[in-house]
Coordinates of C-alpha atoms in Angstrom, one line a residue:
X1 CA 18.6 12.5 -28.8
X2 CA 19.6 14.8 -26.1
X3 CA 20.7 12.8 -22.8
X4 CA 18.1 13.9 -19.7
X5 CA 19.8 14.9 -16.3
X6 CA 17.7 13.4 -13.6
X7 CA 18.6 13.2 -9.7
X8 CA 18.3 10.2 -7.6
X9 CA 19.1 6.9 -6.4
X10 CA 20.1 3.5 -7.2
X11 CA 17.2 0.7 -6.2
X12 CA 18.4 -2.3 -7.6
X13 CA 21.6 -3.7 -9.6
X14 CA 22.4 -6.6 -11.7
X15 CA 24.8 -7.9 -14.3
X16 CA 23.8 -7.6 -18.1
X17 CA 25.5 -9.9 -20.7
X18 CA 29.0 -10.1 -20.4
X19 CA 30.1 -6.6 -19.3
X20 CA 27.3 -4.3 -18.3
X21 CA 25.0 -3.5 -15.9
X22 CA 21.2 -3.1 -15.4
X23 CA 20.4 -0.4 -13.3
X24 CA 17.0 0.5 -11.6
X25 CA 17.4 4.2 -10.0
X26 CA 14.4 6.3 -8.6
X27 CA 14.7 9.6 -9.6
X28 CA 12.8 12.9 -8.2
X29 CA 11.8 13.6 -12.0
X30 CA 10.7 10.4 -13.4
X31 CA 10.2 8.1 -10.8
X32 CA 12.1 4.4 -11.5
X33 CA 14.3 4.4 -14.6
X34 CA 15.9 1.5 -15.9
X35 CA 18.8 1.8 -17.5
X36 CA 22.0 -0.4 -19.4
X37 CA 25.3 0.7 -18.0
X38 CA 27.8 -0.2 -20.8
X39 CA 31.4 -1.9 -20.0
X40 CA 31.7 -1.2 -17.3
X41 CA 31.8 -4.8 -14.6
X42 CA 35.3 -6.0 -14.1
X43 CA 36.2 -2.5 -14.0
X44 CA 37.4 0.3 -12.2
X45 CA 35.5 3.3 -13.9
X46 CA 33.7 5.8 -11.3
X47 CA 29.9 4.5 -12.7
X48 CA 30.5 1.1 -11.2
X49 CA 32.1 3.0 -7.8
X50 CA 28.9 5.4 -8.1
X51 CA 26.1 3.0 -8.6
X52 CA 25.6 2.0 -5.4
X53 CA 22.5 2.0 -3.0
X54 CA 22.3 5.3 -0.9
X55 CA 24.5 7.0 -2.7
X56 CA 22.4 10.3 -4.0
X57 CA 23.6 11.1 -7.9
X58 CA 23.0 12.9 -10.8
X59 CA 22.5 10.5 -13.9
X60 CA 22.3 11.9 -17.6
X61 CA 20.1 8.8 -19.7
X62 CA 18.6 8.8 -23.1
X63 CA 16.9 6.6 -25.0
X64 CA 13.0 7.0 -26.5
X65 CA 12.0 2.9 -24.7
X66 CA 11.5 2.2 -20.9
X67 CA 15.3 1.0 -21.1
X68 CA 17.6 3.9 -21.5
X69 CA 21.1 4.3 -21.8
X70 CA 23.0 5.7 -18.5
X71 CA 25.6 8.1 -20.4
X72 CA 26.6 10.0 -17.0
X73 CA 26.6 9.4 -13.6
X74 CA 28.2 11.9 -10.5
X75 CA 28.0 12.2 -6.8
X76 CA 25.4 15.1 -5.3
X77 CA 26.1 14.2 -1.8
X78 CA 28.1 11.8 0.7
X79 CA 26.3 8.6 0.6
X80 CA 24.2 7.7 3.5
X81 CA 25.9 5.6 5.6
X82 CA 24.1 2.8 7.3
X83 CA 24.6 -0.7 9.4
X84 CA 23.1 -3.8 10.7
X85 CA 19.7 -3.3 11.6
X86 CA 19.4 0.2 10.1
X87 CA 21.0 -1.3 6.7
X88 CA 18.3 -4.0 6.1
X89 CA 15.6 -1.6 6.7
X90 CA 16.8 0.4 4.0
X91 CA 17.4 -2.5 1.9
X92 CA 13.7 -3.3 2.4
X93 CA 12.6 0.0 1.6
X94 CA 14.6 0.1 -1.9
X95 CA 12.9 -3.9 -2.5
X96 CA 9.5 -2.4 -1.9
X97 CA 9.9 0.5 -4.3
X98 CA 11.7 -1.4 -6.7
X99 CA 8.7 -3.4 -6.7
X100 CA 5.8 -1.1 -6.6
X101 CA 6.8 1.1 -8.8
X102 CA 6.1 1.4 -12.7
X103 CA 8.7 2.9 -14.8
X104 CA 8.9 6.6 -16.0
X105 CA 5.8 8.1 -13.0
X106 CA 7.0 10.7 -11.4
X107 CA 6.4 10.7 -7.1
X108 CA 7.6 13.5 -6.2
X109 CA 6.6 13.5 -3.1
X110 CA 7.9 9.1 -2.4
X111 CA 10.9 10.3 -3.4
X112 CA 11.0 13.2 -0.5
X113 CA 9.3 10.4 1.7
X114 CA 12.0 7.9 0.8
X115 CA 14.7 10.3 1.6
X116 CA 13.3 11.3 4.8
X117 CA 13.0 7.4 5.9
X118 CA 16.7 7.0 4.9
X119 CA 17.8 9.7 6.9
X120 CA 15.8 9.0 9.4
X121 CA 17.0 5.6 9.7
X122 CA 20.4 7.0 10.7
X123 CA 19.4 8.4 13.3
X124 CA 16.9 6.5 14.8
X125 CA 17.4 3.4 17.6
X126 CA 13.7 1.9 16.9
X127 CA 13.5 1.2 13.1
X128 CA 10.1 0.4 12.9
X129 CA 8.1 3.9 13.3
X130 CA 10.0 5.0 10.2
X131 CA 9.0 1.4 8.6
X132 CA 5.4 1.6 9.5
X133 CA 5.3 5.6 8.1
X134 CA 7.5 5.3 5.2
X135 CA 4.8 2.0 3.9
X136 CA 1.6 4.6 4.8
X137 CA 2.7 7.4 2.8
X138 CA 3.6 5.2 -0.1
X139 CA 0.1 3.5 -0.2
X140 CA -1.5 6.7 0.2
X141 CA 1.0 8.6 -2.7
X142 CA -0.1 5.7 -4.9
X143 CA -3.5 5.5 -4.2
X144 CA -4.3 3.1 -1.6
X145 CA -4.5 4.6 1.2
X146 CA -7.1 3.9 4.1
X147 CA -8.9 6.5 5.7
X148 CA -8.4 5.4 9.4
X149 CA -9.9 8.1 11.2
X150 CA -14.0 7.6 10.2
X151 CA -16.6 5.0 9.7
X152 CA -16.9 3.5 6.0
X153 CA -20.9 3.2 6.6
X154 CA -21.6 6.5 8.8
X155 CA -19.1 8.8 8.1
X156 CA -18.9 9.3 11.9
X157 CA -15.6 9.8 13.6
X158 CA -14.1 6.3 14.9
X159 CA -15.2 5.3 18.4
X160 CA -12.2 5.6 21.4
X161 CA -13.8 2.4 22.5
X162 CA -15.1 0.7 19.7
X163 CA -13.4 -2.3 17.7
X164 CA -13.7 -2.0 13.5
X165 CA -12.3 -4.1 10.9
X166 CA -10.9 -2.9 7.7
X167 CA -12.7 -3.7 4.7
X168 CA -10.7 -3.7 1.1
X169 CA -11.6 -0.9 -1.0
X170 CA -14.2 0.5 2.0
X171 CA -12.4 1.2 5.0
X172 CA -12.5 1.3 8.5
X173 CA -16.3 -0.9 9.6
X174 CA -17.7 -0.8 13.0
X175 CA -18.1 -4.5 14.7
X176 CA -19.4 -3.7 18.2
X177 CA -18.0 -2.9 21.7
X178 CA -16.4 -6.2 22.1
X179 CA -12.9 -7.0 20.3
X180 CA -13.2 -9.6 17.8
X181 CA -10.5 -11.4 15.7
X182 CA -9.4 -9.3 13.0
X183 CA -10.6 -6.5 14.8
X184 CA -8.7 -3.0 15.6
X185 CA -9.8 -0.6 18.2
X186 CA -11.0 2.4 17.4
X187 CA -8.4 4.3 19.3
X188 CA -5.4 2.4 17.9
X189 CA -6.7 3.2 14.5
X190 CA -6.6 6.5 15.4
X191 CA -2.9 6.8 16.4
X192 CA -2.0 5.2 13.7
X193 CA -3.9 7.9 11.6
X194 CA -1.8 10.3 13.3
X195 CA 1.5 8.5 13.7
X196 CA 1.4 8.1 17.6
X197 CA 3.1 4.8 17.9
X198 CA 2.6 2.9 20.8
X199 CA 3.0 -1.0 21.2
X200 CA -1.0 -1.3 19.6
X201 CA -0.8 1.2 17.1
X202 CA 2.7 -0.2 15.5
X203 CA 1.0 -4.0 15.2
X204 CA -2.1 -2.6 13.7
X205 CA -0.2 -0.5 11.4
X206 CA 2.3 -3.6 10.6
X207 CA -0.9 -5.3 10.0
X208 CA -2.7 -2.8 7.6
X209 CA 0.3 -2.4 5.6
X210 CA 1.7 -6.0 5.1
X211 CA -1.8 -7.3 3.3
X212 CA -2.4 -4.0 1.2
X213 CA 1.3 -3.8 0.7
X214 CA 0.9 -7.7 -0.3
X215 CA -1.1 -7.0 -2.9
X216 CA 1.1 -4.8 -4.8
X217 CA 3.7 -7.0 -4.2
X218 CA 2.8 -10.2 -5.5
X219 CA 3.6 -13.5 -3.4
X220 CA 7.2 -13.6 -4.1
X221 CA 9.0 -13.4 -1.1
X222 CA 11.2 -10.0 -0.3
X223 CA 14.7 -10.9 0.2
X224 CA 15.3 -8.0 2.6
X225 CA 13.0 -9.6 4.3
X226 CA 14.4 -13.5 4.2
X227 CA 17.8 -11.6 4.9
X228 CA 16.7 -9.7 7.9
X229 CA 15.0 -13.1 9.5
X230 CA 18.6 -15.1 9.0
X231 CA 20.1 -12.7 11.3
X232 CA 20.7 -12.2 15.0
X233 CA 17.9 -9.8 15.2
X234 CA 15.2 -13.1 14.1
X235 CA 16.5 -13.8 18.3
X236 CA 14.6 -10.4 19.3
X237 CA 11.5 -11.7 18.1
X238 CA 11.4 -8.5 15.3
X239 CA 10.9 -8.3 11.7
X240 CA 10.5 -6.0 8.7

């Protein structure tokens, strides 16, 4: 069988019997793809050097099952170089896809997304807008979005000045005038909708994300985020 070429990066790593590797690599064209990377720990071959997180590549597999056989593996591109803060975010983001996603479904457009984040994430002195957008455009490429902007029950745009709570599976429900616990004003809803982060809009949209992401996820803990809490940033009162 012909080996595919497929472009895109490594998500996870681990050691297979004595001398290989298991890879997990999100590609543009298939989405996660697993693969066996033969003989090549305790080495000094350019796969081991290559299949690293961040790195972009082009990988040649084949195999007919879920686990292929990584045949080839190159550089496209300088990897993306990242540190402390930035570094765990995009460790987190590589958990959470690793996760989320099912082999062999191509998401085109998470795997734009994820490169934006990444890139973004060098750049960028405040990690979490990048969090809080990369986590709503992956619910809403795989389906779970939540329309933020209208009333599950009327259809009506939300209310400035109102307070609504989000329902699973409905969507945004109007409680009253009054803030109640649970509750996320209208407006704040809003700008998270249309990505205008402010202090409100980021908590609500940590908020909304963490229990629908949390579904997906399962209730084993995310190391990147154990890792992130046992460093000096746990002192500035942030997380992932």
């Amino acid at each position: 069988m012909a080996a595919e070429q497929l472009n895109g990066y490594v998500l996870h790593r681990r050691a297979y019997r004595e001398t290989s590797f298991l890879v997990n690599i999100f590609t543009l064209e298939n989405g996660k793809v697993s693969a066996v990377v033969k003989g090549v720990r305790g080495s000094k071959s350019d796969k081991k050097s290559l299949l690293q997180p961040f790195q972009p590549l082009l990988i040649a597999v084949s195999g007919r099952s879920e686990l292929k056989n990584l045949q080839q593996v190159e550089s496209t591109g300088a990897m993306i170089r990242l540190a402390g803060q930035a570094l765990y975010c995009a460790l987190y983001l590589n958990e959470v896809l690793n996760r989320v996603l099912a082999d062999e479904i191509p998401h085109p457009e998470i795997f734009v997304l994820y490169q934006q984040s990444m890139h973004a994430l060098v750049v960028q002195t405040n990690f979490e807008p990048v969090l809080r957008s990369f986590e709503l455009g992956l619910l809403d490429a795989l389906g779970y979005g939540i329309d933020l902007t209208h009333d599950a029950d009327t259809g009506q745009p939300l209310a400035d000045n109102g307070y609504y709570r989000i329902v699973p599976e409905l969507g945004c429900v109007y409680q009253g005038d009054i803030r109640l616990s649970g509750c996320y004003s209208g407006q704040s809803l809003l700008n998270v909708a249309s990505e205008n982060w402010d202090k409100d809009s980021l908590l609500a949209a940590k908020r909304i994300t963490r229990t629908t992401l949390g579904e997906l996820l399962g209730s084993k803990p995310l190391m990147s985020r154990e890792l992130f809490k046992q460093t000096h940033f746990k002192s500035k009162g942030r997380e992932l």
